[in-house]
GROMACS .gro file of C-alpha atoms in nm:
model
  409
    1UNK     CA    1   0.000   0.000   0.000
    2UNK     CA    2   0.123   0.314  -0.080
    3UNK     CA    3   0.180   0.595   0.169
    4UNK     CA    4  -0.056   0.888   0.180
    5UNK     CA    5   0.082   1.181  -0.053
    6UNK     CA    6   0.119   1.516   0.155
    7UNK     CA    7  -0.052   1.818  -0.051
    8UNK     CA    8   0.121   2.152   0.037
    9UNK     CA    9  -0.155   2.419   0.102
   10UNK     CA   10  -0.112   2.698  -0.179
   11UNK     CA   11   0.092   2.935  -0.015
   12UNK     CA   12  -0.124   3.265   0.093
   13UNK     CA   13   0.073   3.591  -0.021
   14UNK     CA   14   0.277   3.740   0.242
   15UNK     CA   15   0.168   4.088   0.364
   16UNK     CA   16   0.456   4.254   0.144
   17UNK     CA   17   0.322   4.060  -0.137
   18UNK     CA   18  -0.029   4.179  -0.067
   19UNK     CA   19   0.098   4.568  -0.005
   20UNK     CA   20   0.252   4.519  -0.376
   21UNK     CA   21  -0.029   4.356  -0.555
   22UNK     CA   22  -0.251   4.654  -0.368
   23UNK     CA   23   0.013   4.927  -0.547
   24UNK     CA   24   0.023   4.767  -0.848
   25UNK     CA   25   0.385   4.694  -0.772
   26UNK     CA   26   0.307   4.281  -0.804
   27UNK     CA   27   0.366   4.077  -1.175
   28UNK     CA   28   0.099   3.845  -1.267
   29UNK     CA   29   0.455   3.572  -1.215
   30UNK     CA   30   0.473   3.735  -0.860
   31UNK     CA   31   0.782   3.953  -0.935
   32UNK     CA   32   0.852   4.296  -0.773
   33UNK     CA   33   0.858   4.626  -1.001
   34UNK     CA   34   0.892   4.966  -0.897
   35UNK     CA   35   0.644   5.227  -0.843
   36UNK     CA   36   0.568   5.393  -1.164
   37UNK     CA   37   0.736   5.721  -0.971
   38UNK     CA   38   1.069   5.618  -0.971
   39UNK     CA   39   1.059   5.534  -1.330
   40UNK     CA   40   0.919   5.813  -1.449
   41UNK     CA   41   1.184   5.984  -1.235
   42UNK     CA   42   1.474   5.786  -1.370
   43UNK     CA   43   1.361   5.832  -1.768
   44UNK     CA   44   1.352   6.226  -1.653
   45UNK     CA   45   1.723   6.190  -1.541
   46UNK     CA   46   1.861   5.976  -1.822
   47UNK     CA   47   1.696   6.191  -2.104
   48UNK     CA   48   1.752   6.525  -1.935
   49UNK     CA   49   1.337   6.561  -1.919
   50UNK     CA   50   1.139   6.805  -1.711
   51UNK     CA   51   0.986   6.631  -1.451
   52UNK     CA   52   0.619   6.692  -1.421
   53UNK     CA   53   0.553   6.348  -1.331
   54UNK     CA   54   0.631   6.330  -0.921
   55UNK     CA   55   0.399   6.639  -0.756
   56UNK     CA   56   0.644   6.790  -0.519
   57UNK     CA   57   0.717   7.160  -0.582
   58UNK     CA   58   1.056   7.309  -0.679
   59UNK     CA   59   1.045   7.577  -0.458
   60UNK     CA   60   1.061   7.592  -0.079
   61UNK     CA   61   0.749   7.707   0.129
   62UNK     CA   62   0.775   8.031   0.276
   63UNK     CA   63   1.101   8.183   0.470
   64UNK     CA   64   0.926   8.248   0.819
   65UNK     CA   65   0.830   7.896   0.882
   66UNK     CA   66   1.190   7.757   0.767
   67UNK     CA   67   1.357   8.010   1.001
   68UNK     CA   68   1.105   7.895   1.305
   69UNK     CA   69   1.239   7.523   1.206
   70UNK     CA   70   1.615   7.668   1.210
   71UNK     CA   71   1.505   7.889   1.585
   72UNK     CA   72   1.374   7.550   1.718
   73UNK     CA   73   1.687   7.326   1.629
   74UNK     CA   74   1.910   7.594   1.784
   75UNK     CA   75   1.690   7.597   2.114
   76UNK     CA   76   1.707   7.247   2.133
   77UNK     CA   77   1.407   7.056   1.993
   78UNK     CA   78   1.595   6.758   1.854
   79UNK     CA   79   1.465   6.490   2.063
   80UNK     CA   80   1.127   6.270   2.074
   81UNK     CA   81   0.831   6.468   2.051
   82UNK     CA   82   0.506   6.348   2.279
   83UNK     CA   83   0.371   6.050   2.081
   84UNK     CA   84   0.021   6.276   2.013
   85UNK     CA   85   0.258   6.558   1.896
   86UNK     CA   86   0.326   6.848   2.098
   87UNK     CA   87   0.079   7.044   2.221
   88UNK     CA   88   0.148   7.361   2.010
   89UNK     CA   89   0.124   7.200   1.705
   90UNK     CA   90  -0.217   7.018   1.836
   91UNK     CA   91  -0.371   7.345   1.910
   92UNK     CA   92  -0.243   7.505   1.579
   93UNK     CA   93  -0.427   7.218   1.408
   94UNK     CA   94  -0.776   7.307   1.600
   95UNK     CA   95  -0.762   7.679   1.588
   96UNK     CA   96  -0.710   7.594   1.215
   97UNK     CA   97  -1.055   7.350   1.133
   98UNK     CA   98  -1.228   7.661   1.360
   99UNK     CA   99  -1.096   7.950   1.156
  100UNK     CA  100  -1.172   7.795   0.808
  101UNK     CA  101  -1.464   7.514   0.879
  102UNK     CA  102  -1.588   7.582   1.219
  103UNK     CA  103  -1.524   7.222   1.364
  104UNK     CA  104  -1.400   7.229   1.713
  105UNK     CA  105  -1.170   6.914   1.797
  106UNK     CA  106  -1.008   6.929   2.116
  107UNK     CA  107  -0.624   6.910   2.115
  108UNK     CA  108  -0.564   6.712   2.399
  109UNK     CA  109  -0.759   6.415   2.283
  110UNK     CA  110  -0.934   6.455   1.913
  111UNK     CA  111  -0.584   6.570   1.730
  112UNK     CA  112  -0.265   6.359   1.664
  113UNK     CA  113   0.015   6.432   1.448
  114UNK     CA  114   0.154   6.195   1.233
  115UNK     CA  115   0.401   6.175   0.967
  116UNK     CA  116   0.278   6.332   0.695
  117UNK     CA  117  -0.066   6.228   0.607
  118UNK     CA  118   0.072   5.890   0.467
  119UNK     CA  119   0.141   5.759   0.786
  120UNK     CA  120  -0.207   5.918   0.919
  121UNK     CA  121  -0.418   5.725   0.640
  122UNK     CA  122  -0.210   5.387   0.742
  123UNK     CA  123  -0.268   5.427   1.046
  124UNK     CA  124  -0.655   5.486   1.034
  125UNK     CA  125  -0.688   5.175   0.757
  126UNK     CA  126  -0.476   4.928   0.996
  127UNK     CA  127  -0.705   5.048   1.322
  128UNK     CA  128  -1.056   4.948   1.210
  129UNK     CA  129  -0.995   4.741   0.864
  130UNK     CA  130  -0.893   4.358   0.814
  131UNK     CA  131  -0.941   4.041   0.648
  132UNK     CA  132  -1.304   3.986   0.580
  133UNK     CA  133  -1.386   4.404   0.574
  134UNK     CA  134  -1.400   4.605   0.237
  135UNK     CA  135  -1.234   4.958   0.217
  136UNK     CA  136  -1.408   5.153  -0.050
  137UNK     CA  137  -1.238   5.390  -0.245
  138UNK     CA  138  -1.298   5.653  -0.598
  139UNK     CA  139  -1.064   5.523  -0.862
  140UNK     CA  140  -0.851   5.674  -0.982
  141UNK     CA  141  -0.736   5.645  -0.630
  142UNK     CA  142  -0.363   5.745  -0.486
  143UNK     CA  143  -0.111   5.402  -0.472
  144UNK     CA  144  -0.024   5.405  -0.144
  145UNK     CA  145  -0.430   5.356  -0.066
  146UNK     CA  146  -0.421   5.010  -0.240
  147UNK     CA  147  -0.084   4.909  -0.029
  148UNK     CA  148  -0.220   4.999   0.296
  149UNK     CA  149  -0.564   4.808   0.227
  150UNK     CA  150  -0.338   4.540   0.120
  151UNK     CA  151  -0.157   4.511   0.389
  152UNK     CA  152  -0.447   4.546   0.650
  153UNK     CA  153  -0.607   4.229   0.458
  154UNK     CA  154  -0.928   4.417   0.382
  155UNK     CA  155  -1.066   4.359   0.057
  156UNK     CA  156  -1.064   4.668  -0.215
  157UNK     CA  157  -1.364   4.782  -0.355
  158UNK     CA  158  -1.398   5.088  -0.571
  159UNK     CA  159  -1.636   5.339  -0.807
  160UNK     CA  160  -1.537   5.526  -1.096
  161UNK     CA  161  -1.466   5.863  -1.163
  162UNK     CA  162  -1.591   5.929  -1.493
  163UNK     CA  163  -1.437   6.178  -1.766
  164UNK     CA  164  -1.485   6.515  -1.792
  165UNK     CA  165  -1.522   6.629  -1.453
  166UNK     CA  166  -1.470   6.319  -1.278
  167UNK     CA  167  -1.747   6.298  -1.045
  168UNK     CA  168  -1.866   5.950  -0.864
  169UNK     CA  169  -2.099   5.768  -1.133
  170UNK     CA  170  -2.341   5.748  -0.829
  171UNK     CA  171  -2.544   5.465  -0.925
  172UNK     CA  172  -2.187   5.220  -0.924
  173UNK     CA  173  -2.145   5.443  -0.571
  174UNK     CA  174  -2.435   5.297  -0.444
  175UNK     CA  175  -2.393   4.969  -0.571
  176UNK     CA  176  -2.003   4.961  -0.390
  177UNK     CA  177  -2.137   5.016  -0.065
  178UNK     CA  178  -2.241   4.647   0.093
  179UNK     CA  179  -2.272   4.537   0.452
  180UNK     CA  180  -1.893   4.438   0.501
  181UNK     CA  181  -1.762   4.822   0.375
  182UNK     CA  182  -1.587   4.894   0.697
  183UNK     CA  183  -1.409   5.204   0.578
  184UNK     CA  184  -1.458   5.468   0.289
  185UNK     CA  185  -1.190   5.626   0.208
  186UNK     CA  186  -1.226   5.961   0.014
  187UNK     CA  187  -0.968   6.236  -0.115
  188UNK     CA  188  -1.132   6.535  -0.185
  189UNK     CA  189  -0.995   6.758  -0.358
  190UNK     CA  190  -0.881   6.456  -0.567
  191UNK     CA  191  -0.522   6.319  -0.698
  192UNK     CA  192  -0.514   6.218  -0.930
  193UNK     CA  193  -0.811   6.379  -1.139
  194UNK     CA  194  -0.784   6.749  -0.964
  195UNK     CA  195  -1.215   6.685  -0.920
  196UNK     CA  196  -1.309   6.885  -0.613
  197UNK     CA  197  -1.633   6.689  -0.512
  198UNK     CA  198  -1.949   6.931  -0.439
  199UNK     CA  199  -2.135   6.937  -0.085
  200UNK     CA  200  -2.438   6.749  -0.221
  201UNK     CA  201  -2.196   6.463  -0.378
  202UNK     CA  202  -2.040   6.431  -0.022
  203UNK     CA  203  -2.373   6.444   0.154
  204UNK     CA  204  -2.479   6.131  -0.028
  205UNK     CA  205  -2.149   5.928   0.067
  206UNK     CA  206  -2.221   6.025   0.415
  207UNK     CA  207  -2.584   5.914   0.416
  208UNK     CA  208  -2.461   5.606   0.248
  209UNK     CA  209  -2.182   5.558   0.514
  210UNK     CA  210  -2.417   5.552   0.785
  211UNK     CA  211  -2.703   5.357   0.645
  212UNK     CA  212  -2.402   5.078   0.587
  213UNK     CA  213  -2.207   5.199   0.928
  214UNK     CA  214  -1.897   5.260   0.787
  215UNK     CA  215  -1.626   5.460   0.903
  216UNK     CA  216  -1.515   5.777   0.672
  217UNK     CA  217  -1.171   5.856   0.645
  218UNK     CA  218  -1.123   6.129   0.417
  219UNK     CA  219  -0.793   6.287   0.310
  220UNK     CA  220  -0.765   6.646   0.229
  221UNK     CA  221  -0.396   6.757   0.221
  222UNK     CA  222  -0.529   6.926  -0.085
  223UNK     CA  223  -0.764   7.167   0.082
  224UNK     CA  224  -0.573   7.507   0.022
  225UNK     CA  225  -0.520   7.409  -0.336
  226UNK     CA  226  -0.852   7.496  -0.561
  227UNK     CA  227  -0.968   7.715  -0.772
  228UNK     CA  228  -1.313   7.899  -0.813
  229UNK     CA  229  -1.453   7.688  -0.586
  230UNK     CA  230  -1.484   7.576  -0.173
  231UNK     CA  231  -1.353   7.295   0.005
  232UNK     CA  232  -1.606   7.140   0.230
  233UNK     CA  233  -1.479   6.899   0.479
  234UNK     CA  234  -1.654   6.616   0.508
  235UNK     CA  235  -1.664   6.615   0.863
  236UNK     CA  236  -1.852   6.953   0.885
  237UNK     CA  237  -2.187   6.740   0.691
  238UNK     CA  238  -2.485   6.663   0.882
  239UNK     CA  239  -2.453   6.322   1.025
  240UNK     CA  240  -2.066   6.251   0.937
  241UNK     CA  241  -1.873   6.447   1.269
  242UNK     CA  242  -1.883   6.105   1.449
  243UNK     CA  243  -1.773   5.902   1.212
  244UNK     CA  244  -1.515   6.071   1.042
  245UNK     CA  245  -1.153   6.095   1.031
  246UNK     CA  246  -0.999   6.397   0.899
  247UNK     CA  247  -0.638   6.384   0.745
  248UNK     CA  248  -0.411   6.651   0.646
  249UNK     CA  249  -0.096   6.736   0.578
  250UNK     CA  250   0.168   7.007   0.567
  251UNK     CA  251   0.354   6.921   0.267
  252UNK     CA  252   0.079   7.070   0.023
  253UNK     CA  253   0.013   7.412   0.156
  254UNK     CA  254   0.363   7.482   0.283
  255UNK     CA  255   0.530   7.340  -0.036
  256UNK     CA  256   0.710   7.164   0.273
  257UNK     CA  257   0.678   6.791   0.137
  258UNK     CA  258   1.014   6.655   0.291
  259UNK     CA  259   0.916   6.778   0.601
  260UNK     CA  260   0.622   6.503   0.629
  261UNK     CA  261   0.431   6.673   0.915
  262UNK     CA  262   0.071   6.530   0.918
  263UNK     CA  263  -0.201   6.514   1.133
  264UNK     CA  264  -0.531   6.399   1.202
  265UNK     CA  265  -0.855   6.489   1.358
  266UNK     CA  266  -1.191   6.354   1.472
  267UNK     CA  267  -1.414   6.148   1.748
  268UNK     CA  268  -1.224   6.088   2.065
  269UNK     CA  269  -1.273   5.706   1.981
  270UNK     CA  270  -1.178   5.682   1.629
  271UNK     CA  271  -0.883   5.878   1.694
  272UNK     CA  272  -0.747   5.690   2.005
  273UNK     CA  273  -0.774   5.368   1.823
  274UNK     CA  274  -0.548   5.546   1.498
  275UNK     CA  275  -0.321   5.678   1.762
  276UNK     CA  276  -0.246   5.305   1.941
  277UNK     CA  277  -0.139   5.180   1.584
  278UNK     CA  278   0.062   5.541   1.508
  279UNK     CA  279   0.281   5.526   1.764
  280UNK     CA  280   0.376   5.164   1.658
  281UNK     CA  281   0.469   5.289   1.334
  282UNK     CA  282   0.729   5.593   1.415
  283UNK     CA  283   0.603   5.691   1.781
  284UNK     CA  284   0.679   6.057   1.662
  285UNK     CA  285   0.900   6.225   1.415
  286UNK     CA  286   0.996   6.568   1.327
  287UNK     CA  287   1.008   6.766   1.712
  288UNK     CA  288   1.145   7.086   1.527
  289UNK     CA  289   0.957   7.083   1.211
  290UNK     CA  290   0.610   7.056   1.454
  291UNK     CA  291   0.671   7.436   1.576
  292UNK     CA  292   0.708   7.566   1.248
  293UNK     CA  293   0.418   7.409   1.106
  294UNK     CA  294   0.211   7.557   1.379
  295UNK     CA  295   0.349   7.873   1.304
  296UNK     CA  296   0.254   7.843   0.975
  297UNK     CA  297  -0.071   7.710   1.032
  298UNK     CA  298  -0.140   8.086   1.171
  299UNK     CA  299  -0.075   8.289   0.863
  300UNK     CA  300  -0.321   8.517   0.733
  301UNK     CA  301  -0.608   8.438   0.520
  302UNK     CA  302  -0.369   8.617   0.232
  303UNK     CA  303  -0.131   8.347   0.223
  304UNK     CA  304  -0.405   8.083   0.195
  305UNK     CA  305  -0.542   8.295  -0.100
  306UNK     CA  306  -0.225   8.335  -0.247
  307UNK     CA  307  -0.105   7.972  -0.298
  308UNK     CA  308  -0.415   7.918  -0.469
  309UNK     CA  309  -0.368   8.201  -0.661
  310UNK     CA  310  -0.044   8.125  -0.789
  311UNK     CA  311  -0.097   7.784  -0.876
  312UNK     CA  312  -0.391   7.853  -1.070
  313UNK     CA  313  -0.189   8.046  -1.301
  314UNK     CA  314   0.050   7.776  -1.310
  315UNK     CA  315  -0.237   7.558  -1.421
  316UNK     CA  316  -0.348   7.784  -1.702
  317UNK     CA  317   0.040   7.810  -1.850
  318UNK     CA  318   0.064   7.397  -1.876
  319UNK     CA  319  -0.304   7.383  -1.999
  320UNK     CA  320  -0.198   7.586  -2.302
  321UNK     CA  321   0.093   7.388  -2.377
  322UNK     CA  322  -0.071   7.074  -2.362
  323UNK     CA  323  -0.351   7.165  -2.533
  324UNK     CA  324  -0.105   7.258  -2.833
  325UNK     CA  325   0.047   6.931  -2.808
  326UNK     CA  326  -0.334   6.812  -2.952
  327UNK     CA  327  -0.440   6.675  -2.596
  328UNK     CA  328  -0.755   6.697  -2.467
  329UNK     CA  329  -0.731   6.856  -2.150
  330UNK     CA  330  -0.942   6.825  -1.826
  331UNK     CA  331  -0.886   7.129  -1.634
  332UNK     CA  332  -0.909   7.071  -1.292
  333UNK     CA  333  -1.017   7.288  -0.955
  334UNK     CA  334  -0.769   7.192  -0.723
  335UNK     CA  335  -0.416   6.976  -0.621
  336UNK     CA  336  -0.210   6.994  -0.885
  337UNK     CA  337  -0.196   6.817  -1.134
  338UNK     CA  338  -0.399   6.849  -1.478
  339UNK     CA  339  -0.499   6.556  -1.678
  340UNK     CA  340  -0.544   6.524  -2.049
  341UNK     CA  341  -0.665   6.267  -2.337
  342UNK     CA  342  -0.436   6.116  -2.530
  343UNK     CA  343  -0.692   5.931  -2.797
  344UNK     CA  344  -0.707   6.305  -3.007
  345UNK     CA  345  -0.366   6.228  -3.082
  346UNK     CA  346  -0.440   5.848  -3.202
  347UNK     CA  347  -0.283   5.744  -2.924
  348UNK     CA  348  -0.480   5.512  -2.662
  349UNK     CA  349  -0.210   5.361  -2.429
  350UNK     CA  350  -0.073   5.616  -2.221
  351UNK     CA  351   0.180   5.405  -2.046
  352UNK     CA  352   0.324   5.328  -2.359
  353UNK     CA  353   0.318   5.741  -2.443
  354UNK     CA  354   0.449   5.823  -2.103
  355UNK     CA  355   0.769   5.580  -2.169
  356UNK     CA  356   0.834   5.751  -2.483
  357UNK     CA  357   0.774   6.147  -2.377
  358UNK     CA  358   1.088   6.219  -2.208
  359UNK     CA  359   1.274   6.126  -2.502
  360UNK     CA  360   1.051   6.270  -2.743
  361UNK     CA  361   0.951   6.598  -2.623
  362UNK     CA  362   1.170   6.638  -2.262
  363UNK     CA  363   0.869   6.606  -2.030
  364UNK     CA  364   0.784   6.339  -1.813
  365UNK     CA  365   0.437   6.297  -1.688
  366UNK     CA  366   0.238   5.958  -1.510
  367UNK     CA  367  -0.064   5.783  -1.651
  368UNK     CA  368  -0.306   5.721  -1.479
  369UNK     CA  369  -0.384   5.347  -1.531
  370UNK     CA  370  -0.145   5.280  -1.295
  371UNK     CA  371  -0.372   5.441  -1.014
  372UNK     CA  372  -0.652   5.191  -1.129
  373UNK     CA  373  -0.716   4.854  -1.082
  374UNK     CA  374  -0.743   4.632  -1.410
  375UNK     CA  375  -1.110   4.722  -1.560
  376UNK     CA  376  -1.051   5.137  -1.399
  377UNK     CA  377  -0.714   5.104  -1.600
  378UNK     CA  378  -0.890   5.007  -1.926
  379UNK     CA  379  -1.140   5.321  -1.883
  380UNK     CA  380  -0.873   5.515  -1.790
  381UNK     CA  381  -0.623   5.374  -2.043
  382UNK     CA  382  -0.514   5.711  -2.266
  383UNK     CA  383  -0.519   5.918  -2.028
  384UNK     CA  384  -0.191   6.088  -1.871
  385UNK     CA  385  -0.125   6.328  -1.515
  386UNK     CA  386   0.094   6.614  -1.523
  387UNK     CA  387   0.201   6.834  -1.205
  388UNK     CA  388   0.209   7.183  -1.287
  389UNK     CA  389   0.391   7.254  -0.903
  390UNK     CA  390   0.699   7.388  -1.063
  391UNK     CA  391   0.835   7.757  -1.116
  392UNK     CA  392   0.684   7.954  -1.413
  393UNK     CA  393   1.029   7.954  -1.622
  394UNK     CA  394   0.989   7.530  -1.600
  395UNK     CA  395   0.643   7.519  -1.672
  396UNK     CA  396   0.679   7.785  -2.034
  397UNK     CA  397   0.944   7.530  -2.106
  398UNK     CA  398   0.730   7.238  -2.056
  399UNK     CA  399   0.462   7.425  -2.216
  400UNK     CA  400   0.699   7.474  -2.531
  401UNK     CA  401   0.844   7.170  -2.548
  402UNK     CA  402   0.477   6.985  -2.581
  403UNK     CA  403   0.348   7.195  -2.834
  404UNK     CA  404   0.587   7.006  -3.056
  405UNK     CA  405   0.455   6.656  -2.943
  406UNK     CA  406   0.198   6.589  -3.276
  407UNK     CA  407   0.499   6.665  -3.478
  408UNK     CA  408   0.729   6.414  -3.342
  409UNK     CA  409   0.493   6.156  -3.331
   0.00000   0.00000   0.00000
């Protein structure tokens, strides 16, 4: 008689695996790319491109908060700030939803700081979501919101943004939602589409939140950053202040991205459970960078209208550019980035298109497939990001150098 053959269990994908396959990082043979950043960013270098791919600015945020960082270094701020972040920073954060939304979170227990608002949105996702929940998302949706959902074991559900203004097609909204949607996750105003969702769009998602009991977290390092119209934070809608966490960041709105000072607000609940899994993460991080940022979350209301002023116009010199290049182009009312249409062109893969730009025409730019998953990156599949974050003298370069895209095609 023969002895019983042993059958090895298939082999369930470790969480790395699953944070990859969540990025789009993962090969259908299991092997390990790179994020669609860092190649953009090393085609840039090689070909001597402009870089309008990665959105971080080229110009450092404003003087008075880098000399409060410089002040606090010299005084001696160098060590571990409070896991929470310190107080000054908390209260900066709460006078600042008062002055511009009229929420009141209380420092001492509704307001953490985190690193940057990556670390926040981790946090939040790994707190309340895990194998058996669904996170719900808008796609296009930001990669590192398909790692962390990954890694936390939840399953990823999405709805589409649909071309030209990318607003949720409600009725696939609706249909999204089920009883195991533990978490939606919103951005608002949106990367990578630049759609800055209207109050009665966000109403719904609330109403459906709560007839489903989710939690919302909603990311809105964006906030400062539109043009013509409001941002509403989600957490100042009827029926969403106890159910919502609010993320936010300083990188945006200080052009202070290496900094990665973050923070969060919301129900004393939701925010102590974030908070137990943040401090496991990097405890606390940046003691004299937290100062500044409070500083700089005090400036007058002609900073915050200057910023968006200024990158508006920065919008509207890329715009032209690309829309000489033959692109359709989607002009959006906040971040920024701008999207455009390839198909005019003839051309309907924009990965392909985005490996060739920097050697054709100089400029590097993303498509946005890669922030889909597989059917989202078929509707999605000529279309192409750019960030317009960049001084005025790049940008009329840029500009230039795509006007001359249909003829070296």
């Amino acid at each position: 008689m023969h002895a019983p053959r042993e059958v090895s269990a298939p082999t369930a994908p470790a969480p790395w695996q699953r944070t990859a396959l969540g990025a789009n990082l993962l090969s259908p043979g299991g092997g390990l790319g790179v994020t669609i950043f860092e190649e953009m960013t090393t085609l840039a270098v090689q070909t001597g491109a402009i870089n309008l791919g990665q959105g971080f600015p080229d110009e450092d945020g404003p003087l008075e908060i880098r000399e409060a960082a410089r002040a606090a270094i010299a005084a001696g701020a160098n060590q571990y700030a409070p896991g929470k972040g310190i107080p000054e920073l908390r209260e900066a954060v709460a006078a600042h939803q008062q002055r511009f939304y009229g929420l009141a979170p209380d420092p001492a227990t509704e307001v953490v700081i985190t690193t940057g608002a990556t670390e926040a949105i981790a946090a939040a996702l790994l707190a309340f979501a895990g194998p058996g929940d669904e996170v719900l998302t808008l796609e296009p949706f930001y990669d590192s919101y398909g790692a962390v959902i990954g890694l936390s074991g939840a399953t990823h559900k999405t709805a589409p943004l649909l071309a030209p203004d990318f607003m949720p097609d409600m009725a696939a909204l609706e249909a999204a939602f089920s009883p195991r949607t533990k978490i939606v996750l919103l951005n608002n105003p949106h990367n990578p589409t630049g759609a800055v969702f209207p109050r009665e769009v966000l109403q719904r998602i609330v109403e459906l939140a709560r007839t489903h009991n989710s939690i919302i977290v909603t990311d809105e390092v964006y906030e400062h950053l539109t043009f013509g119209v409001s941002h509403v934070p989600v957490a100042s809608l009827p029926g969403a202040a106890d159910r919502t966490i609010t993320i936010s960041s300083a990188g945006k709105t200080f052009s202070l991205t290496g900094w990665k000072i973050g923070w969060l607000t919301g129900p004393e609940e939701l925010v102590a459970a974030a908070r137990t899994v943040k401090q496991f993460l990097t405890y606390s991080s940046g003691t004299p960078f937290q100062s500044a940022i409070a500083l700089g979350l005090g400036l007058p209301d002609s900073f915050y209208e200057g910023i968006a002023a200024s990158l508006q116009q920065k919008r509207d010199i890329l715009s032209e550019g690309l829309r000489a290049a033959g692109f359709d182009v989607f002009s959006p009312q906040g971040t920024y980035f701008v999207n455009v249409d390839t198909a005019p062109l003839g051309i309907t893969d924009s990965v392909d298109l985005a490996r060739r730009l920097p050697a054709l025409v100089g400029v590097a730019a993303i498509p946005v497939p890669v922030f889909c998953h597989e059917e989202g990156a078929q509707r999605t599949r000529s279309l192409l990001r750019f960030a317009f974050c960049k001084k005025d003298g790049v940008l009329h370069e840029a500009a230039a150098r795509l006007a001359s895209l249909s003829g070296r095609l």
